GROMACS .gro file of C-alpha atoms in nm:
model
  344
    1MET     CA    1  -0.139   1.100  -1.700
    2GLY     CA    2  -0.447   1.294  -1.824
    3ASN     CA    3  -0.786   1.326  -1.662
    4HIS     CA    4  -0.927   1.078  -1.916
    5ASN     CA    5  -0.695   0.803  -1.789
    6ALA     CA    6  -0.784   0.885  -1.428
    7TYR     CA    7  -1.152   0.853  -1.522
    8ILE     CA    8  -1.097   0.514  -1.688
    9LEU     CA    9  -0.906   0.383  -1.390
   10CYS     CA   10  -1.175   0.496  -1.147
   11LEU     CA   11  -1.445   0.330  -1.357
   12HIS     CA   12  -1.266  -0.001  -1.341
   13LEU     CA   13  -1.186   0.041  -0.974
   14PHE     CA   14  -1.551   0.103  -0.910
   15SER     CA   15  -1.638  -0.221  -1.095
   16PHE     CA   16  -1.380  -0.394  -0.880
   17LEU     CA   17  -1.536  -0.257  -0.561
   18VAL     CA   18  -1.884  -0.363  -0.661
   19LEU     CA   19  -1.763  -0.718  -0.718
   20LEU     CA   20  -1.554  -0.706  -0.400
   21THR     CA   21  -1.856  -0.631  -0.185
   22ALA     CA   22  -2.102  -0.878  -0.337
   23CYS     CA   23  -2.114  -1.092  -0.026
   24ASP     CA   24  -2.267  -0.851   0.224
   25VAL     CA   25  -1.981  -0.629   0.326
   26ALA     CA   26  -1.980  -0.356   0.586
   27GLY     CA   27  -1.801  -0.058   0.690
   28THR     CA   28  -1.663   0.304   0.633
   29GLN     CA   29  -1.555   0.661   0.536
   30VAL     CA   30  -1.259   0.885   0.462
   31VAL     CA   31  -1.092   1.006   0.782
   32GLN     CA   32  -0.767   1.090   0.945
   33SER     CA   33  -0.627   1.188   1.283
   34SER     CA   34  -0.321   1.140   1.495
   35SER     CA   35  -0.286   0.904   1.786
   36HIS     CA   36  -0.111   0.581   1.861
   37HIS     CA   37  -0.274   0.249   1.777
   38GLN     CA   38  -0.106   0.016   2.016
   39ASN     CA   39  -0.350   0.068   2.303
   40HIS     CA   40  -0.654  -0.028   2.091
   41HIS     CA   41  -0.561  -0.376   1.974
   42SER     CA   42  -0.792  -0.557   2.212
   43ARG     CA   43  -1.084  -0.335   2.106
   44TYR     CA   44  -1.045  -0.433   1.744
   45ARG     CA   45  -1.022  -0.799   1.830
   46GLN     CA   46  -1.341  -0.768   2.034
   47VAL     CA   47  -1.540  -0.643   1.734
   48GLY     CA   48  -1.435  -0.952   1.543
   49LEU     CA   49  -1.154  -0.861   1.303
   50SER     CA   50  -0.903  -1.148   1.305
   51LYS     CA   51  -0.781  -1.171   0.944
   52LEU     CA   52  -0.636  -0.942   0.684
   53PHE     CA   53  -0.635  -1.010   0.309
   54VAL     CA   54  -0.417  -0.774   0.108
   55PHE     CA   55  -0.421  -0.694  -0.260
   56GLY     CA   56  -0.215  -0.438  -0.450
   57ASP     CA   57   0.145  -0.326  -0.501
   58SER     CA   58   0.475  -0.240  -0.343
   59TYR     CA   59   0.325  -0.022  -0.073
   60ALA     CA   60   0.164  -0.337   0.067
   61ASP     CA   61   0.392  -0.623  -0.060
   62THR     CA   62   0.570  -0.809   0.222
   63GLY     CA   63   0.769  -1.052   0.015
   64ASN     CA   64   0.586  -1.179  -0.293
   65ASN     CA   65   0.816  -1.041  -0.564
   66PRO     CA   66   1.073  -1.299  -0.683
   67LYS     CA   67   1.411  -1.278  -0.515
   68SER     CA   68   1.582  -1.312  -0.851
   69VAL     CA   69   1.450  -0.984  -0.986
   70ALA     CA   70   1.332  -0.761  -0.697
   71LYS     CA   71   1.575  -0.525  -0.525
   72SER     CA   72   1.351  -0.546  -0.218
   73TRP     CA   73   1.527  -0.876  -0.147
   74HIS     CA   74   1.868  -0.711  -0.155
   75GLU     CA   75   2.055  -0.500   0.097
   76PRO     CA   76   2.000  -0.233   0.222
   77TYR     CA   77   1.627  -0.306   0.218
   78GLY     CA   78   1.515  -0.423   0.565
   79ILE     CA   79   1.806  -0.270   0.753
   80THR     CA   80   1.582  -0.107   1.015
   81PHE     CA   81   1.345  -0.403   1.050
   82PRO     CA   82   1.411  -0.688   1.082
   83GLY     CA   83   1.776  -0.618   1.001
   84ARG     CA   84   1.782  -0.804   0.668
   85PRO     CA   85   1.590  -0.794   0.339
   86THR     CA   86   1.246  -0.956   0.360
   87GLY     CA   87   1.099  -0.842   0.026
   88ARG     CA   88   0.945  -0.525   0.170
   89TRP     CA   89   1.005  -0.211  -0.037
   90SER     CA   90   1.140  -0.014   0.258
   91ASP     CA   91   1.406  -0.021   0.526
   92GLY     CA   92   1.147  -0.179   0.754
   93ARG     CA   93   0.772  -0.207   0.797
   94VAL     CA   94   0.525  -0.108   0.528
   95LEU     CA   95   0.155  -0.021   0.513
   96THR     CA   96   0.037  -0.382   0.557
   97ASP     CA   97   0.229  -0.415   0.879
   98TYR     CA   98   0.066  -0.107   1.028
   99VAL     CA   99  -0.283  -0.205   0.919
  100ALA     CA  100  -0.234  -0.550   1.074
  101SER     CA  101  -0.115  -0.386   1.391
  102PHE     CA  102  -0.421  -0.163   1.394
  103ILE     CA  103  -0.652  -0.464   1.413
  104GLY     CA  104  -0.432  -0.650   1.660
  105ILE     CA  105  -0.287  -0.931   1.451
  106LYS     CA  106   0.049  -1.022   1.306
  107SER     CA  107   0.113  -0.931   0.946
  108PRO     CA  108  -0.044  -1.190   0.714
  109ILE     CA  109   0.191  -1.429   0.539
  110ALA     CA  110   0.294  -1.346   0.182
  111TYR     CA  111   0.111  -1.563  -0.069
  112LYS     CA  112   0.431  -1.716  -0.207
  113TRP     CA  113   0.501  -1.881   0.134
  114ILE     CA  114   0.162  -2.050   0.195
  115LYS     CA  115   0.288  -2.378   0.065
  116PHE     CA  116   0.479  -2.427   0.388
  117GLY     CA  117   0.164  -2.503   0.585
  118PRO     CA  118  -0.197  -2.408   0.675
  119LYS     CA  119  -0.097  -2.293   1.023
  120LEU     CA  120   0.066  -1.994   0.857
  121LEU     CA  121  -0.272  -1.867   0.727
  122SER     CA  122  -0.433  -1.780   1.060
  123ASN     CA  123  -0.386  -1.405   1.013
  124GLY     CA  124  -0.487  -1.399   0.651
  125ILE     CA  125  -0.277  -1.374   0.330
  126ASN     CA  126  -0.097  -1.094   0.153
  127PHE     CA  127  -0.142  -1.125  -0.224
  128ALA     CA  128   0.019  -0.788  -0.312
  129TYR     CA  129   0.304  -0.781  -0.561
  130GLY     CA  130   0.533  -0.480  -0.604
  131GLY     CA  131   0.499  -0.300  -0.936
  132THR     CA  132   0.149  -0.422  -1.009
  133GLY     CA  133  -0.189  -0.248  -1.037
  134VAL     CA  134  -0.552  -0.290  -1.136
  135PHE     CA  135  -0.443  -0.328  -1.497
  136ASN     CA  136  -0.136  -0.502  -1.639
  137THR     CA  137   0.162  -0.273  -1.573
  138LEU     CA  138   0.524  -0.284  -1.683
  139ALA     CA  139   0.601  -0.533  -1.403
  140PRO     CA  140   0.550  -0.897  -1.516
  141GLN     CA  141   0.383  -0.990  -1.187
  142PRO     CA  142   0.020  -1.088  -1.105
  143ASN     CA  143  -0.210  -0.786  -1.131
  144MET     CA  144  -0.509  -0.738  -0.903
  145THR     CA  145  -0.733  -0.960  -1.111
  146THR     CA  146  -0.487  -1.245  -1.082
  147GLN     CA  147  -0.432  -1.179  -0.710
  148ILE     CA  148  -0.807  -1.211  -0.650
  149ASN     CA  149  -0.811  -1.531  -0.855
  150PHE     CA  150  -0.549  -1.666  -0.616
  151PHE     CA  151  -0.774  -1.576  -0.325
  152GLN     CA  152  -1.077  -1.740  -0.485
  153LYS     CA  153  -0.883  -2.064  -0.528
  154ILE     CA  154  -0.777  -2.053  -0.166
  155ILE     CA  155  -1.141  -2.008  -0.060
  156GLN     CA  156  -1.245  -2.301  -0.276
  157THR     CA  157  -1.015  -2.529  -0.078
  158GLY     CA  158  -1.220  -2.465   0.235
  159VAL     CA  159  -0.924  -2.341   0.440
  160TYR     CA  160  -1.130  -2.034   0.538
  161SER     CA  161  -1.484  -2.067   0.663
  162LYS     CA  162  -1.767  -1.815   0.621
  163ARG     CA  163  -1.705  -1.712   0.979
  164ASP     CA  164  -1.343  -1.643   0.889
  165LEU     CA  165  -1.448  -1.418   0.601
  166ASP     CA  166  -1.704  -1.239   0.822
  167SER     CA  167  -1.421  -1.148   1.061
  168SER     CA  168  -1.182  -1.029   0.788
  169LEU     CA  169  -1.071  -0.703   0.644
  170ALA     CA  170  -0.952  -0.657   0.287
  171LEU     CA  171  -0.685  -0.393   0.217
  172VAL     CA  172  -0.662  -0.269  -0.145
  173SER     CA  173  -0.346  -0.069  -0.210
  174LEU     CA  174  -0.322   0.143  -0.527
  175ALA     CA  175   0.002   0.332  -0.535
  176GLY     CA  176  -0.007   0.453  -0.897
  177ASN     CA  177   0.168   0.184  -1.106
  178ASP     CA  178  -0.122   0.194  -1.349
  179TYR     CA  179  -0.035   0.556  -1.419
  180GLY     CA  180   0.324   0.468  -1.484
  181ALA     CA  181   0.210   0.212  -1.735
  182TYR     CA  182  -0.015   0.467  -1.903
  183ASN     CA  183   0.279   0.698  -1.947
  184ALA     CA  184   0.467   0.426  -2.137
  185ARG     CA  185   0.179   0.259  -2.323
  186SER     CA  186  -0.197   0.253  -2.329
  187GLY     CA  187  -0.338   0.044  -2.049
  188THR     CA  188  -0.563  -0.261  -2.096
  189ALA     CA  189  -0.859  -0.296  -1.865
  190GLN     CA  190  -0.881  -0.620  -1.670
  191ARG     CA  191  -1.202  -0.760  -1.528
  192ILE     CA  192  -1.180  -0.789  -1.155
  193HIS     CA  193  -1.336  -1.104  -1.013
  194GLU     CA  194  -1.559  -1.128  -0.712
  195MET     CA  195  -1.412  -1.157  -0.364
  196GLY     CA  196  -1.633  -1.180  -0.056
  197VAL     CA  197  -1.509  -1.031   0.273
  198LYS     CA  198  -1.675  -0.841   0.550
  199LYS     CA  199  -1.495  -0.504   0.535
  200VAL     CA  200  -1.295  -0.335   0.262
  201ALA     CA  201  -1.033  -0.058   0.295
  202VAL     CA  202  -0.912   0.114  -0.026
  203THR     CA  203  -0.622   0.360  -0.037
  204THR     CA  204  -0.641   0.688  -0.219
  205LEU     CA  205  -0.350   0.773  -0.439
  206GLN     CA  206  -0.065   0.938  -0.258
  207PRO     CA  207   0.065   1.270  -0.400
  208LEU     CA  208   0.264   1.117  -0.690
  209GLY     CA  209   0.412   1.456  -0.771
  210CYS     CA  210   0.592   1.450  -0.437
  211LEU     CA  211   0.767   1.118  -0.489
  212PRO     CA  212   1.147   1.168  -0.499
  213GLN     CA  213   1.162   1.041  -0.858
  214ASN     CA  214   0.942   1.336  -0.950
  215THR     CA  215   1.114   1.599  -0.731
  216LEU     CA  216   1.469   1.518  -0.831
  217LEU     CA  217   1.496   1.806  -1.077
  218SER     CA  218   1.408   2.050  -0.798
  219TYR     CA  219   1.672   1.889  -0.573
  220TYR     CA  220   1.386   1.732  -0.371
  221ARG     CA  221   1.244   2.073  -0.278
  222HIS     CA  222   0.918   2.106  -0.475
  223CYS     CA  223   0.639   1.868  -0.570
  224ASN     CA  224   0.527   1.837  -0.931
  225ALA     CA  225   0.200   2.036  -0.930
  226THR     CA  226   0.075   1.896  -1.262
  227GLN     CA  227   0.103   1.539  -1.148
  228ASN     CA  228  -0.064   1.618  -0.817
  229MET     CA  229  -0.358   1.783  -0.997
  230ALA     CA  230  -0.413   1.459  -1.187
  231VAL     CA  231  -0.397   1.265  -0.857
  232ASN     CA  232  -0.650   1.496  -0.701
  233PHE     CA  233  -0.887   1.433  -0.991
  234HIS     CA  234  -0.842   1.060  -0.952
  235ASN     CA  235  -0.908   1.074  -0.577
  236PHE     CA  236  -1.217   1.291  -0.634
  237LEU     CA  237  -1.358   1.028  -0.868
  238LEU     CA  238  -1.259   0.748  -0.630
  239LYS     CA  239  -1.444   0.909  -0.341
  240GLN     CA  240  -1.752   0.950  -0.555
  241ALA     CA  241  -1.735   0.585  -0.660
  242VAL     CA  242  -1.709   0.473  -0.298
  243GLN     CA  243  -2.001   0.695  -0.196
  244GLN     CA  244  -2.209   0.546  -0.474
  245LEU     CA  245  -2.111   0.194  -0.371
  246ASN     CA  246  -2.200   0.261  -0.008
  247ASN     CA  247  -2.537   0.390  -0.126
  248GLU     CA  248  -2.600   0.065  -0.304
  249VAL     CA  249  -2.441  -0.166  -0.044
  250LYS     CA  250  -2.470   0.030   0.280
  251ASN     CA  251  -2.143   0.112   0.457
  252SER     CA  252  -1.952  -0.136   0.246
  253THR     CA  253  -1.614   0.030   0.192
  254PHE     CA  254  -1.392   0.291   0.349
  255LEU     CA  255  -1.101   0.493   0.218
  256LEU     CA  256  -0.759   0.515   0.373
  257ASP     CA  257  -0.668   0.869   0.263
  258LEU     CA  258  -0.296   0.830   0.191
  259HIS     CA  259  -0.293   1.158   0.002
  260SER     CA  260  -0.406   1.368   0.297
  261ALA     CA  261  -0.194   1.168   0.534
  262PHE     CA  262   0.126   1.218   0.328
  263MET     CA  263   0.063   1.593   0.298
  264SER     CA  264  -0.015   1.618   0.668
  265VAL     CA  265   0.311   1.451   0.762
  266PHE     CA  266   0.509   1.674   0.519
  267LYS     CA  267   0.378   1.977   0.710
  268LYS     CA  268   0.365   1.832   1.063
  269ARG     CA  269   0.574   2.004   1.330
  270ASN     CA  270   0.705   1.867   1.659
  271SER     CA  271   0.675   2.023   2.004
  272SER     CA  272   0.969   2.253   1.924
  273GLY     CA  273   0.793   2.395   1.620
  274ASN     CA  274   1.022   2.216   1.371
  275VAL     CA  275   0.893   1.995   1.092
  276LYS     CA  276   0.922   1.622   1.180
  277PHE     CA  277   1.119   1.549   0.860
  278SER     CA  278   1.359   1.835   0.772
  279ASN     CA  279   1.327   1.764   0.400
  280PRO     CA  280   1.051   1.497   0.357
  281LEU     CA  281   1.092   1.483  -0.021
  282GLN     CA  282   1.457   1.368  -0.006
  283PRO     CA  283   1.508   0.990  -0.013
  284CYS     CA  284   1.748   0.805   0.218
  285CYS     CA  285   1.872   0.545  -0.031
  286VAL     CA  286   1.964   0.632  -0.392
  287GLY     CA  287   2.181   0.504  -0.675
  288MET     CA  288   2.523   0.656  -0.723
  289ASP     CA  289   2.428   0.759  -1.075
  290ALA     CA  290   2.122   0.769  -1.301
  291SER     CA  291   2.172   0.411  -1.421
  292ASN     CA  292   2.157   0.269  -1.064
  293SER     CA  293   1.908   0.275  -0.779
  294CYS     CA  294   1.880   0.168  -0.417
  295GLY     CA  295   2.003  -0.189  -0.386
  296SER     CA  296   2.205  -0.188  -0.713
  297THR     CA  297   2.538  -0.367  -0.718
  298ASP     CA  298   2.808  -0.421  -0.982
  299GLN     CA  299   2.727  -0.749  -1.155
  300LEU     CA  300   3.089  -0.860  -1.165
  301SER     CA  301   3.245  -0.731  -0.843
  302GLY     CA  302   2.933  -0.705  -0.629
  303LYS     CA  303   3.037  -0.354  -0.528
  304LYS     CA  304   2.755  -0.133  -0.400
  305LYS     CA  305   2.619   0.115  -0.649
  306TYR     CA  306   2.404   0.304  -0.403
  307ARG     CA  307   2.440   0.518  -0.095
  308VAL     CA  308   2.233   0.532   0.223
  309CYS     CA  309   2.176   0.831   0.450
  310LYS     CA  310   2.320   0.825   0.803
  311HIS     CA  311   1.983   0.839   0.976
  312PRO     CA  312   1.704   0.641   0.800
  313LYS     CA  313   1.475   0.719   1.093
  314ALA     CA  314   1.495   1.086   0.998
  315ALA     CA  315   1.386   1.030   0.637
  316PHE     CA  316   1.027   1.010   0.522
  317PHE     CA  317   1.114   0.842   0.192
  318TRP     CA  318   1.337   0.536   0.179
  319ASP     CA  319   1.401   0.533  -0.196
  320LEU     CA  320   1.270   0.717  -0.501
  321LEU     CA  321   0.922   0.570  -0.465
  322HIS     CA  322   0.863   0.427  -0.119
  323PRO     CA  323   0.834   0.563   0.234
  324SER     CA  324   1.074   0.451   0.502
  325GLN     CA  325   0.953   0.270   0.812
  326ALA     CA  326   0.960   0.610   0.989
  327GLY     CA  327   0.750   0.753   0.705
  328TRP     CA  328   0.494   0.474   0.722
  329HIS     CA  329   0.480   0.503   1.100
  330ALA     CA  330   0.403   0.878   1.074
  331VAL     CA  331   0.139   0.810   0.807
  332SER     CA  332  -0.018   0.537   1.021
  333LEU     CA  333  -0.066   0.773   1.311
  334VAL     CA  334  -0.255   1.017   1.088
  335LEU     CA  335  -0.474   0.733   0.953
  336HIS     CA  336  -0.555   0.596   1.299
  337SER     CA  337  -0.902   0.738   1.332
  338SER     CA  338  -1.008   0.569   1.008
  339PHE     CA  339  -1.031   0.255   1.214
  340ASN     CA  340  -1.203   0.429   1.504
  341LYS     CA  341  -1.473   0.548   1.260
  342LEU     CA  342  -1.506   0.198   1.124
  343TYR     CA  343  -1.636   0.080   1.463
  344SER     CA  344  -1.822   0.393   1.577
   0.00000   0.00000   0.00000
């Protein structure tokens, strides 16, 4: 991915943010710190956040991808939590679960399940689909434009009141699928439609050059510096776009700095002076050969074509792309003060 592509993506993301905040939004800045969030649930509820609406990709998806095609619905995904596959791209909880926990609510229901009743919508809705992005990507699932269209149709039914929207937080997860699409073909910009919520949190790009799929050739020892330089450029433009937006619509959006959080966890040491994850770049679940991946099975015999590490809780990455529950938990602790700043 070149700097030109990063620039194009940030322009379209900025357009998306402008539309996203058209209905008097409030809130934010880039921050990070480490502390546990469990003791602050009541505080967040007191300031009025009671719903979470999620848009994005596999870092936030909690079960929208079709069972027929997504490995996230196959073993060994979900082995740590809840003990079976739930469509999350991890062995357990993902970013959405931790953001919901931060504001003191249960994780919002995945969009595909809302047909089972309005009572399931009380905590919001997760529209995120694994493999998607701001543009159309290689995954034939609803991109962010379509996800927001889904949300607009829900709003038009009257299931959520203005008061509900005023007490909601929107999480926008951008894990880099647009860049993967650019590497395979030129991307097509998609107009992002308006969505009105009170507060908006947007993730920076994580260090893509540190994902296991990009560190494999170094035996999971070294990040790809070229890819990380491109990510840094993207995040620089993103921060500028958010600052400009907040100048136009005061305190409208804040960044969840996944990049800094990931890098902080990679270097973090415990009380004994040892790094928390002995080799944070090495994934826990991998395919047995280059033609297979985590969750792959033989189509005829059903035999497993993957292997899982002995201690998933000791691995930062679950598979070649996604953090484990332990990884997300560590990242969430670093991001905690983002929410403190939101209400300061």
